Amino acid sequence: MTRVAVLDTDKCKPKRCGKQCHRFCPMVRSHVEAIRFEDTKPLIVEALCSGCGICVKKCPFNAISIVNLPDELEKDCTHRFGPNTFKLYRLPTPSPGTVLGLLGKNGIGKTTTLKILSGEIRLNLGNYENPPSWSEIIRFFRGSTLQDYFQKMSEGKLKVVHKPQYVDKIPRVVSGKVGEILEKVNERGETLNAVAEQLELKKIWNRSLDALSGGELQRVAIAAAICREADVYLFDEPSSYLDVKQRLEAAKAIRTLKKEEKTVIVAEHDLAIIDYLSDQICIFYGEAGVYGIVSHVHGVRTGINIYLQGYIPDENVRFRKEAIIFHEKPPTVGFGGGETLLKWDRIEKTYEGFRLVAYPGEIRKGEIIGILGPNGIGKTTFVKILAGLEKTDDGREFKQLEVSYKPQYISAEYQGTVQELLVSIAKDEFTSSWYKVEILHPLGLEKFLDRNVAELSGGELQKVAIAACLSKKADLYLLDEPSAYLDVEERLNMARTIRRVVEARNATAFVVEHDVVAQDFIADRLMVFTGEPGVKGFANSPTSLRDGMNKFLKEMNVTFRRDPVTKRPRVNKEGSKLDKYQKEIGEYYYVRAASITEEE
């Protein structure tokens, strides 16, 4: 077996633990230097490590991970940053005229892979001390399409465009107005006008880049990538910050590159979008932050189903204990929850240049209402009114209920650790087995309870914010875009956690979410927001999932079908036979299985 030992240097604090990993290591006690200290941090010598795992258990900060992998896998190692760091095995195989989707959880190597394929990181085949030459790299991939790929890259004959993951950092390195920037990078003539029209960029054409929202920056970044002339286009999480309609339009724009025989690779967490966007799928599996393995290429439907089932048949590998299965039929129209918890009459809220009207509605105990609608339509405003943070035009406030609110944009201003934050909210409940089983474990918070909140990544901060919201005993939980920065598995775990906590507390919840698959997984009923973004918004009364999805998707002019194996929602290709049929019968989301034919 091959040993992979990884040290999280951010978590490791040798001065506070008495170097327990070194003191208790059986190999060290036998005078074999399997662990030694260099520059105050421990270095685990993998060749000498027995793999007993005692150091993993003894480390009070959960800073050490040790896994045993088959020896045969070692020959496929493509990159490692240094000793006791993340290890990547294999690479996806790009193909011209094909959109390849990369699917896997956070911290598993997708962004690293895109940086390798873009040339930002030169792969070292695991030999970080003496990195290989280009000729050695090309020889390593002989017989595969990657041989030709890296041959061209080494000769400077391969032009690659890379849309990065964190678009909010773009204004730090690029300044100017949107139109000027796009015209400057445009290398494909009229393509710019077509993409600008499709992504609705003309409205912000004269706006400065540093004045844009996350969604606007994302659309500008996608347009800038598409408008450049290249052989390979790489997109890292292109749906972040976008609403459903914008996600689909961005996907259509990216797919136009396929017609020109360009190589397109996309890393994405929204299942519906990566399904709609991709022709093929590569699955990334392993242990986050420790090692990542790239699967062989699969067809898009088969690949996503394999990912949800957690088992790769052609490699005989199970990477998840449980399969993820969606419900096939919508919940019954008459929700069987308890008594009415909250009832509201017509709500009006007016700002300068924007007006929100919410029609009367009610929500019952134990019920989760999903909120769907485009950006800038008043969803967050409605939630803030219910949270008591905003007043209606007639001065009404909703203060009769105990409310817990997770905002859309999360700050890391809290001075202290994750555990201190959660204890301050949950009080004595934090030490209960229920809290550990229902909140800490499913959200994966145990690993960084000792970390300072200010040091957390976007995904970690999101999970802490969700846990903080659910830690408070409340009648009404309001969660604004809880899936932002989360991967597929984390999104579905988040949905399960919210569901269980709401039911256990006999409370109720509103969840604002753009991910249709996540809404399908969590919501009992839906509130659909319509209108003109940035001008006027109308919040329709809560309705059944079927009616809500039909209303929303009709506005979007999109139809969904169900996968016969996993029951997950799949976007129909526009103009397809199934798309036309569902629009004819007015069923944009839920269709009887007997009446449809599955399309790839």
Coordinates of C-alpha atoms in Angstrom, one line a residue:
M1 CA 0.0 0.0 0.0
T2 CA 1.1 3.6 -0.7
R3 CA 0.9 6.0 2.2
V4 CA -0.3 9.5 1.7
A5 CA 0.3 11.8 4.7
V6 CA -1.0 15.4 4.7
L7 CA -0.5 18.1 7.2
D8 CA -2.8 21.1 7.4
T9 CA -0.3 23.8 8.3
D10 CA -3.0 26.3 9.2
K11 CA -4.4 23.9 11.9
C12 CA -1.1 22.6 13.2
K13 CA 0.0 24.4 16.4
P14 CA 3.0 22.5 17.9
K15 CA 3.6 25.1 20.7
R16 CA 0.1 24.3 22.1
C17 CA 0.0 20.5 21.8
G18 CA 3.3 19.3 23.2
K19 CA 4.1 17.6 19.8
Q20 CA 1.8 14.6 20.6
C21 CA 2.2 13.2 17.0
H22 CA 5.9 12.8 17.6
R23 CA 5.6 11.6 21.2
F24 CA 3.1 8.8 20.6
C25 CA 4.3 7.6 17.1
P26 CA 5.3 3.9 17.5
M27 CA 8.0 4.2 14.8
V28 CA 9.6 7.1 16.6
R29 CA 9.5 5.2 19.9
S30 CA 11.3 2.4 18.0
H31 CA 14.0 4.9 17.0
V32 CA 12.8 5.2 13.4
E33 CA 12.4 8.8 12.4
A34 CA 9.0 8.6 10.7
I35 CA 8.1 12.1 12.1
R36 CA 10.7 14.8 12.5
F37 CA 10.3 18.6 13.1
E38 CA 11.5 21.1 10.5
D39 CA 10.9 24.8 10.9
T40 CA 8.6 24.1 14.0
K41 CA 6.2 22.0 11.9
P42 CA 6.2 18.2 11.8
L43 CA 7.3 16.4 8.6
I44 CA 5.9 12.8 8.2
V45 CA 8.2 10.6 6.2
E46 CA 5.7 8.5 4.2
A47 CA 8.2 5.8 3.3
L48 CA 8.8 5.1 7.0
C49 CA 5.2 5.6 8.2
S50 CA 3.4 2.4 9.3
G51 CA 0.0 3.9 8.7
C52 CA -1.2 3.1 12.2
G53 CA -3.1 6.4 12.4
I54 CA -2.1 7.1 16.1
C55 CA -0.8 10.6 15.2
V56 CA -4.2 11.3 13.5
K57 CA -6.1 10.4 16.6
K58 CA -3.7 12.2 19.0
C59 CA -3.5 15.5 17.2
P60 CA -5.9 17.8 19.1
F61 CA -6.3 20.1 16.1
N62 CA -7.2 17.5 13.5
A63 CA -4.3 18.7 11.4
I64 CA -3.0 15.3 10.2
S65 CA -4.6 13.0 7.6
I66 CA -3.1 9.6 6.6
V67 CA -4.6 7.3 4.0
N68 CA -3.5 4.1 2.4
L69 CA -3.9 3.8 -1.4
P70 CA -3.2 0.9 -3.8
D71 CA 0.4 0.8 -5.0
E72 CA -0.8 0.6 -8.6
L73 CA -2.3 4.1 -8.2
E74 CA 1.2 5.7 -7.5
K75 CA 2.2 5.4 -11.2
D76 CA -0.7 7.7 -12.0
C77 CA 0.3 10.6 -9.7
T78 CA 0.3 13.8 -11.7
H79 CA 1.0 16.5 -9.2
R80 CA 2.0 17.3 -5.6
F81 CA 2.8 20.7 -4.2
G82 CA 5.3 19.5 -1.6
P83 CA 5.9 17.2 1.3
N84 CA 2.8 16.2 3.3
T85 CA 0.5 18.1 0.9
F86 CA -2.4 17.3 -1.4
K87 CA -1.8 14.7 -4.1
L88 CA -3.5 14.5 -7.5
Y89 CA -3.9 11.3 -9.5
R90 CA -4.6 11.4 -13.3
L91 CA -5.9 14.2 -15.4
P92 CA -9.1 14.6 -17.5
T93 CA -8.6 14.0 -21.2
P94 CA -9.7 17.1 -23.3
S95 CA -11.3 16.6 -26.6
P96 CA -12.0 19.2 -29.4
G97 CA -15.6 19.9 -30.1
T98 CA -16.7 18.5 -26.7
V99 CA -17.7 20.2 -23.4
L100 CA -16.1 18.2 -20.6
G101 CA -17.6 18.7 -17.1
L102 CA -15.6 18.2 -13.9
L103 CA -17.8 17.0 -11.0
G104 CA -16.6 16.5 -7.4
K105 CA -16.6 17.9 -4.0
N106 CA -14.6 20.9 -2.8
G107 CA -10.9 20.5 -2.1
I108 CA -10.6 17.4 -4.4
G109 CA -8.4 18.9 -7.2
K110 CA -10.7 20.5 -9.8
T111 CA -9.3 24.0 -9.6
T112 CA -5.7 22.6 -9.5
T113 CA -6.5 20.5 -12.6
L114 CA -7.7 23.6 -14.5
K115 CA -4.6 25.5 -13.5
I116 CA -2.4 22.6 -14.8
L117 CA -4.3 22.5 -18.1
S118 CA -4.1 26.3 -18.4
G119 CA -0.3 26.3 -17.8
E120 CA -0.5 28.3 -14.6
I121 CA 0.8 25.3 -12.7
R122 CA 3.5 23.1 -14.3
L123 CA 2.7 19.5 -13.2
N124 CA 5.5 17.7 -11.5
L125 CA 4.3 14.0 -11.6
G126 CA 4.6 13.9 -7.8
N127 CA 8.3 14.8 -7.9
Y128 CA 8.3 18.2 -6.3
E129 CA 12.0 18.1 -5.4
N130 CA 13.3 17.5 -8.9
P131 CA 10.4 18.5 -11.3
P132 CA 10.4 16.7 -14.6
S133 CA 11.3 18.4 -17.9
W134 CA 8.6 18.9 -20.6
S135 CA 10.0 15.8 -22.5
E136 CA 9.5 13.7 -19.4
I137 CA 6.0 15.0 -18.9
I138 CA 5.1 14.3 -22.6
R139 CA 6.6 10.8 -22.3
F140 CA 4.5 10.1 -19.2
F141 CA 1.3 10.8 -21.2
R142 CA 2.3 8.9 -24.3
G143 CA -0.5 7.2 -26.1
S144 CA -3.2 9.6 -24.8
T145 CA -4.6 12.9 -26.0
L146 CA -2.7 14.6 -23.2
Q147 CA 0.5 13.8 -25.0
D148 CA -0.4 16.0 -27.9
Y149 CA -1.9 18.6 -25.5
F150 CA 1.3 19.1 -23.5
Q151 CA 3.5 18.8 -26.6
K152 CA 1.7 21.9 -28.0
M153 CA 1.8 23.6 -24.6
S154 CA 5.6 23.1 -24.3
E155 CA 6.1 24.5 -27.8
G156 CA 3.9 27.5 -27.2
K157 CA 1.4 26.4 -29.8
L158 CA -1.6 26.0 -27.5
K159 CA -3.6 29.1 -26.5
V160 CA -5.7 28.6 -23.3
V161 CA -8.3 31.0 -21.8
H162 CA -9.1 30.4 -18.1
K163 CA -12.2 31.9 -16.3
P164 CA -11.1 31.8 -12.6
Q165 CA -13.3 30.6 -9.7
Y166 CA -13.3 33.8 -7.6
V167 CA -14.6 36.5 -9.9
D168 CA -14.9 38.9 -6.9
K169 CA -11.1 39.3 -7.0
I170 CA -11.1 40.5 -10.6
P171 CA -11.5 44.3 -9.7
R172 CA -8.3 44.1 -7.7
V173 CA -6.3 43.5 -10.9
V174 CA -8.4 45.0 -13.6
S175 CA -10.0 48.4 -13.7
G176 CA -12.2 50.4 -16.1
K177 CA -15.7 50.3 -17.5
V178 CA -17.3 47.0 -18.6
G179 CA -17.6 48.0 -22.3
E180 CA -14.1 49.3 -22.6
I181 CA -12.6 46.1 -21.0
L182 CA -14.6 43.7 -23.2
E183 CA -13.8 45.6 -26.4
K184 CA -10.1 45.6 -25.4
V185 CA -10.0 41.8 -24.9
N186 CA -12.3 40.9 -27.8
E187 CA -10.5 38.9 -30.5
R188 CA -13.5 37.4 -32.2
G189 CA -15.3 40.3 -33.9
E190 CA -19.1 40.2 -33.7
T191 CA -19.1 37.5 -31.0
L192 CA -18.8 40.2 -28.4
N193 CA -22.2 41.8 -29.4
A194 CA -23.9 38.4 -29.4
V195 CA -22.6 37.4 -26.0
A196 CA -23.2 40.8 -24.5
E197 CA -26.8 40.6 -25.7
Q198 CA -27.3 37.1 -24.5
L199 CA -25.8 37.8 -21.0
E200 CA -27.6 41.1 -20.7
L201 CA -24.4 43.2 -20.4
K202 CA -25.6 46.2 -22.3
K203 CA -27.4 47.5 -19.2
I204 CA -24.0 47.7 -17.3
W205 CA -21.9 48.6 -20.3
N206 CA -20.8 52.0 -18.9
R207 CA -20.5 50.8 -15.3
S208 CA -17.1 50.6 -13.6
L209 CA -15.9 47.1 -12.8
D210 CA -15.5 47.8 -9.1
A211 CA -19.1 48.9 -8.8
L212 CA -20.5 45.5 -10.1
S213 CA -22.3 42.9 -8.0
G214 CA -21.0 39.3 -7.9
G215 CA -23.5 38.1 -10.6
E216 CA -22.6 41.0 -12.9
L217 CA -18.8 40.3 -12.5
Q218 CA -19.5 36.6 -13.3
R219 CA -21.3 37.4 -16.5
V220 CA -18.5 39.9 -17.5
A221 CA -15.8 37.3 -16.8
I222 CA -17.7 34.6 -18.9
A223 CA -18.1 37.1 -21.8
A224 CA -14.4 38.1 -21.6
A225 CA -13.4 34.5 -21.9
I226 CA -15.7 33.6 -24.8
C227 CA -14.6 36.7 -26.7
R228 CA -10.9 35.8 -26.8
E229 CA -9.5 33.6 -29.5
A230 CA -8.1 30.3 -28.1
D231 CA -7.8 26.6 -28.6
V232 CA -8.9 25.6 -25.1
Y233 CA -11.5 27.3 -22.8
L234 CA -11.6 26.6 -19.1
F235 CA -14.4 27.7 -16.8
D236 CA -14.3 27.4 -13.1
E237 CA -17.7 27.5 -11.5
P238 CA -19.4 29.8 -14.0
S239 CA -22.9 29.6 -12.3
S240 CA -21.8 31.2 -9.0
Y241 CA -23.9 34.4 -8.1
L242 CA -26.2 33.8 -11.1
D243 CA -30.0 33.2 -11.0
V244 CA -31.5 30.3 -12.9
K245 CA -32.2 32.2 -16.1
Q246 CA -28.7 33.7 -16.2
R247 CA -27.1 30.2 -15.5
L248 CA -28.9 28.7 -18.5
E249 CA -28.0 31.7 -20.8
A250 CA -24.4 31.4 -19.6
A251 CA -24.5 27.7 -20.4
K252 CA -25.8 28.3 -23.9
A253 CA -23.1 30.9 -24.5
I254 CA -20.4 28.5 -23.4
R255 CA -21.8 25.7 -25.6
T256 CA -21.5 27.9 -28.7
L257 CA -17.7 27.3 -28.5
K258 CA -18.3 23.6 -29.1
K259 CA -19.6 24.3 -32.6
E260 CA -16.2 25.8 -33.5
E261 CA -14.4 22.6 -32.5
K262 CA -12.9 24.3 -29.4
T263 CA -11.9 22.3 -26.4
V264 CA -14.1 23.3 -23.4
I265 CA -13.7 22.2 -19.8
V266 CA -16.1 23.3 -17.0
A267 CA -15.9 22.7 -13.2
E268 CA -19.4 23.2 -11.8
H269 CA -21.5 22.2 -8.7
D270 CA -25.0 22.9 -10.0
L271 CA -26.1 19.4 -11.2
A272 CA -28.8 20.8 -13.5
I273 CA -26.4 23.2 -15.2
I274 CA -23.4 20.8 -15.6
D275 CA -25.9 18.3 -17.0
Y276 CA -27.2 20.9 -19.5
L277 CA -23.8 22.2 -20.4
S278 CA -21.6 19.1 -20.7
D279 CA -21.3 16.3 -23.3
Q280 CA -19.0 14.2 -21.1
I281 CA -18.2 14.0 -17.3
C282 CA -15.0 13.3 -15.3
I283 CA -15.7 12.5 -11.7
F284 CA -13.2 13.6 -9.0
Y285 CA -13.2 11.5 -5.8
G286 CA -10.9 11.0 -2.8
E287 CA -10.5 12.8 0.5
A288 CA -10.8 16.6 0.5
G289 CA -7.5 18.3 1.1
V290 CA -5.6 15.0 1.1
Y291 CA -5.8 13.4 -2.3
G292 CA -8.0 13.5 -5.5
I293 CA -8.4 10.9 -8.2
V294 CA -9.8 11.7 -11.7
S295 CA -12.1 9.0 -13.1
H296 CA -12.2 7.9 -16.7
V297 CA -14.5 9.9 -19.1
H298 CA -18.2 9.0 -19.0
G299 CA -21.3 10.3 -21.0
V300 CA -23.0 13.1 -19.2
R301 CA -26.1 11.2 -17.9
T302 CA -24.1 8.1 -16.9
G303 CA -21.4 10.2 -15.3
I304 CA -23.7 12.2 -13.1
N305 CA -25.7 9.1 -12.1
I306 CA -22.5 7.3 -11.2
Y307 CA -21.5 10.3 -9.0
L308 CA -24.9 10.3 -7.2
Q309 CA -24.8 6.5 -6.7
G310 CA -21.2 6.8 -5.3
Y311 CA -19.9 3.8 -7.2
I312 CA -17.8 3.7 -10.4
P313 CA -18.5 0.3 -12.1
D314 CA -15.6 0.4 -14.7
E315 CA -13.1 1.1 -11.9
N316 CA -14.9 -1.0 -9.2
V317 CA -14.5 1.9 -6.7
R318 CA -17.1 3.0 -4.1
F319 CA -16.3 6.5 -3.0
R320 CA -19.5 7.2 -1.0
K321 CA -21.4 4.9 1.4
E322 CA -24.9 6.0 0.5
A323 CA -26.5 6.9 -2.9
I324 CA -28.3 10.2 -3.3
I325 CA -31.8 9.6 -4.5
F326 CA -34.4 12.3 -5.3
H327 CA -38.2 12.0 -4.8
E328 CA -39.9 11.2 -8.1
K329 CA -43.3 12.9 -7.4
P330 CA -43.9 16.3 -5.9
P331 CA -45.3 16.4 -2.4
T332 CA -49.1 16.4 -2.1
V333 CA -50.8 19.8 -2.6
G334 CA -52.3 19.8 0.9
F335 CA -49.2 19.9 3.1
G336 CA -49.8 17.7 6.1
G337 CA -48.0 20.1 8.5
G338 CA -49.3 21.5 11.7
E339 CA -51.1 24.7 12.6
T340 CA -50.5 28.0 10.8
L341 CA -47.4 29.7 12.2
L342 CA -47.4 32.9 10.2
K343 CA -50.0 34.7 8.1
W344 CA -49.5 37.9 6.2
D345 CA -51.7 40.3 4.2
R346 CA -50.6 42.2 1.2
I347 CA -47.1 43.6 1.8
E348 CA -45.7 46.6 -0.1
K349 CA -42.1 48.0 0.2
T350 CA -40.9 50.9 -1.9
Y351 CA -37.3 52.1 -2.4
E352 CA -36.0 54.7 -4.7
G353 CA -36.4 53.1 -8.2
F354 CA -37.8 49.7 -6.9
R355 CA -41.1 48.5 -5.5
L356 CA -42.0 45.1 -4.0
V357 CA -45.5 43.8 -3.7
A358 CA -46.0 40.5 -1.8
Y359 CA -49.5 38.9 -2.1
P360 CA -51.2 37.4 1.0
G361 CA -50.0 34.0 2.2
E362 CA -49.4 31.7 5.2
I363 CA -46.9 29.1 6.3
R364 CA -47.5 26.2 8.7
K365 CA -45.3 24.5 11.4
G366 CA -42.9 22.0 10.0
E367 CA -43.0 23.4 6.5
I368 CA -40.2 24.7 4.3
I369 CA -41.1 27.3 1.7
G370 CA -38.6 27.6 -1.2
I371 CA -38.2 31.0 -2.8
L372 CA -37.4 31.2 -6.5
G373 CA -36.9 34.2 -8.8
P374 CA -34.3 36.2 -10.7
N375 CA -31.7 38.4 -9.1
G376 CA -32.8 42.0 -8.1
I377 CA -36.5 41.0 -7.8
G378 CA -37.0 41.5 -4.1
K379 CA -36.4 38.1 -2.6
T380 CA -33.9 39.3 0.0
T381 CA -36.1 42.3 0.8
F382 CA -39.1 40.0 1.5
V383 CA -36.9 37.9 3.8
K384 CA -35.6 40.9 5.6
I385 CA -39.1 42.1 6.3
L386 CA -40.0 38.8 7.8
A387 CA -36.8 38.9 9.9
G388 CA -37.8 42.3 11.2
L389 CA -34.8 44.1 9.6
E390 CA -37.0 46.1 7.3
K391 CA -40.4 47.7 7.7
T392 CA -43.2 47.7 5.2
D393 CA -44.5 50.9 3.7
D394 CA -47.4 51.0 6.2
G395 CA -44.9 50.4 9.1
R396 CA -45.8 46.8 9.9
E397 CA -43.1 44.6 11.6
F398 CA -43.1 40.9 12.1
K399 CA -41.9 40.7 15.7
Q400 CA -44.3 38.2 17.2
L401 CA -42.1 35.3 16.2
E402 CA -38.7 34.2 17.3
V403 CA -36.7 34.5 14.0
S404 CA -33.2 33.2 13.0
Y405 CA -31.7 34.7 9.9
K406 CA -28.8 33.7 7.6
P407 CA -28.1 36.6 5.3
Q408 CA -27.0 36.3 1.6
Y409 CA -23.6 37.9 2.1
I410 CA -21.6 36.6 5.1
S411 CA -18.9 38.5 6.9
A412 CA -16.1 37.0 9.0
E413 CA -16.0 39.8 11.5
Y414 CA -16.4 37.5 14.6
Q415 CA -13.3 37.5 16.7
G416 CA -13.0 33.9 18.0
T417 CA -13.1 30.3 17.0
V418 CA -16.0 28.4 15.2
Q419 CA -16.7 26.5 18.5
E420 CA -16.9 29.7 20.5
L421 CA -19.3 31.2 18.0
L422 CA -21.6 28.2 18.0
V423 CA -21.5 27.8 21.8
S424 CA -22.5 31.4 22.2
I425 CA -25.7 30.7 20.2
A426 CA -26.5 27.1 21.0
K427 CA -25.6 27.3 24.7
D428 CA -25.9 24.0 26.5
E429 CA -27.4 22.3 23.4
F430 CA -23.9 22.4 21.8
T431 CA -22.7 19.5 23.9
S432 CA -25.8 17.3 23.3
S433 CA -25.6 14.2 21.0
W434 CA -28.5 15.6 19.0
Y435 CA -26.6 18.7 18.1
K436 CA -23.6 16.7 17.1
V437 CA -25.6 14.2 15.0
E438 CA -28.0 16.7 13.3
I439 CA -25.9 19.8 12.8
L440 CA -22.1 19.4 13.4
H441 CA -21.6 16.1 11.6
P442 CA -23.8 16.5 8.5
L443 CA -22.3 20.0 7.8
G444 CA -18.7 18.6 8.4
L445 CA -17.9 21.2 11.1
E446 CA -15.9 19.0 13.5
K447 CA -12.7 19.4 11.5
F448 CA -12.5 23.1 11.9
L449 CA -14.2 23.9 15.3
D450 CA -10.8 25.2 16.6
R451 CA -10.2 27.5 13.6
N452 CA -10.8 31.2 13.8
V453 CA -13.9 32.4 11.9
A454 CA -11.8 35.1 10.2
E455 CA -9.5 32.4 8.6
L456 CA -12.2 30.3 7.0
S457 CA -12.7 29.9 3.2
G458 CA -16.0 30.8 1.5
G459 CA -17.4 27.3 1.7
E460 CA -16.4 26.8 5.4
L461 CA -17.8 30.2 6.3
Q462 CA -21.1 29.3 4.6
K463 CA -21.5 26.1 6.6
V464 CA -20.7 27.9 9.8
A465 CA -23.3 30.5 9.0
I466 CA -25.9 27.8 8.3
A467 CA -25.0 26.1 11.6
A468 CA -25.2 29.4 13.5
C469 CA -28.7 30.1 12.0
L470 CA -30.0 26.6 12.9
S471 CA -28.3 26.7 16.4
K472 CA -30.8 29.3 17.6
K473 CA -34.1 27.9 18.9
A474 CA -36.6 29.8 16.7
D475 CA -40.1 29.6 15.2
L476 CA -39.0 30.8 11.8
Y477 CA -35.7 30.2 10.0
L478 CA -34.8 32.4 7.1
L479 CA -31.9 31.3 4.9
D480 CA -30.8 33.4 2.0
E481 CA -28.8 31.4 -0.7
P482 CA -27.4 28.7 1.7
S483 CA -25.8 26.7 -1.2
A484 CA -23.3 29.5 -2.3
Y485 CA -19.7 28.1 -2.3
L486 CA -20.9 24.6 -1.4
D487 CA -20.3 21.5 -3.6
V488 CA -22.9 19.0 -4.7
E489 CA -22.7 16.8 -1.6
E490 CA -22.5 19.7 0.8
R491 CA -25.6 21.3 -0.8
L492 CA -27.7 18.1 -0.4
N493 CA -26.3 17.6 3.2
M494 CA -27.3 21.2 3.9
A495 CA -30.8 20.6 2.6
R496 CA -31.2 17.4 4.8
T497 CA -29.9 19.3 7.8
I498 CA -32.3 22.2 7.4
R499 CA -35.2 19.7 6.9
R500 CA -34.3 17.7 10.1
V501 CA -33.8 20.7 12.3
V502 CA -37.0 22.4 11.2
E503 CA -39.0 19.2 11.8
A504 CA -37.3 18.5 15.2
R505 CA -38.0 22.1 16.4
N506 CA -41.5 22.0 15.0
A507 CA -40.6 25.3 13.3
T508 CA -40.8 26.6 9.7
A509 CA -38.4 28.0 7.2
F510 CA -38.0 30.1 4.1
V511 CA -35.1 29.2 1.8
V512 CA -34.0 31.5 -1.0
E513 CA -32.1 29.4 -3.5
H514 CA -31.2 29.5 -7.2
D515 CA -30.2 25.9 -7.5
V516 CA -33.3 24.2 -8.8
V517 CA -32.0 20.7 -7.8
A518 CA -31.5 21.9 -4.2
Q519 CA -34.9 23.5 -4.1
D520 CA -36.4 20.2 -5.4
F521 CA -34.6 18.4 -2.6
I522 CA -35.7 20.7 0.3
A523 CA -38.9 22.6 -0.4
D524 CA -42.5 21.6 0.5
R525 CA -44.0 24.5 -1.3
L526 CA -42.7 27.4 -3.4
M527 CA -43.0 31.2 -3.6
V528 CA -42.3 32.5 -7.1
F529 CA -41.1 36.1 -7.5
T530 CA -41.8 37.7 -10.9
G531 CA -41.6 41.2 -12.3
E532 CA -38.8 43.4 -13.7
P533 CA -35.4 43.0 -11.9
G534 CA -34.3 46.3 -10.3
V535 CA -37.6 48.0 -11.0
K536 CA -40.6 46.0 -9.6
G537 CA -41.1 42.7 -8.0
F538 CA -44.2 40.6 -7.2
A539 CA -44.1 37.8 -4.5
N540 CA -46.8 35.3 -5.4
S541 CA -48.5 33.4 -2.6
P542 CA -46.9 30.0 -1.6
T543 CA -48.2 27.3 -3.8
S544 CA -47.5 23.5 -4.4
L545 CA -44.2 22.4 -5.8
R546 CA -45.8 21.4 -9.1
D547 CA -47.6 24.7 -9.6
G548 CA -44.7 26.7 -8.3
M549 CA -42.1 25.0 -10.6
N550 CA -44.5 25.3 -13.6
K551 CA -45.0 29.0 -13.0
F552 CA -41.3 29.7 -12.5
L553 CA -40.0 27.6 -15.4
K554 CA -42.7 28.9 -17.7
E555 CA -41.3 32.4 -17.0
M556 CA -37.8 31.0 -17.7
N557 CA -39.1 29.2 -20.9
V558 CA -37.3 26.0 -19.7
T559 CA -38.6 22.4 -19.1
F560 CA -37.2 19.7 -16.9
R561 CA -37.6 15.9 -17.0
R562 CA -36.7 13.2 -14.4
D563 CA -33.8 10.8 -14.8
P564 CA -35.3 7.3 -14.6
V565 CA -32.5 6.0 -12.3
T566 CA -31.8 8.7 -9.8
K567 CA -35.0 10.7 -10.2
R568 CA -32.9 13.9 -10.4
P569 CA -34.2 16.8 -12.5
R570 CA -32.6 17.3 -15.9
V571 CA -33.0 20.3 -18.2
N572 CA -34.4 19.5 -21.6
K573 CA -32.6 20.8 -24.7
E574 CA -34.5 23.8 -26.1
G575 CA -36.6 22.8 -29.0
S576 CA -36.3 19.1 -28.4
K577 CA -39.3 16.8 -28.8
L578 CA -39.7 16.4 -25.1
D579 CA -39.3 20.2 -24.5
K580 CA -42.1 20.9 -27.0
Y581 CA -44.3 18.2 -25.6
Q582 CA -44.1 19.4 -22.0
K583 CA -44.8 23.0 -23.1
E584 CA -47.9 21.8 -24.9
I585 CA -49.3 20.1 -21.9
G586 CA -48.2 22.8 -19.5
E587 CA -46.0 20.5 -17.4
Y588 CA -42.6 22.2 -17.2
Y589 CA -41.3 20.1 -14.3
Y590 CA -43.2 17.0 -13.2
V591 CA -44.2 14.6 -16.0
R592 CA -45.6 11.0 -15.8
A593 CA -42.7 8.6 -16.5
A594 CA -44.9 6.7 -19.0
S595 CA -45.4 9.8 -21.1
I596 CA -41.8 10.7 -21.7
T597 CA -38.8 9.2 -23.4
E598 CA -35.4 9.8 -21.8
E599 CA -33.0 11.9 -23.9
E600 CA -29.3 12.1 -23.4

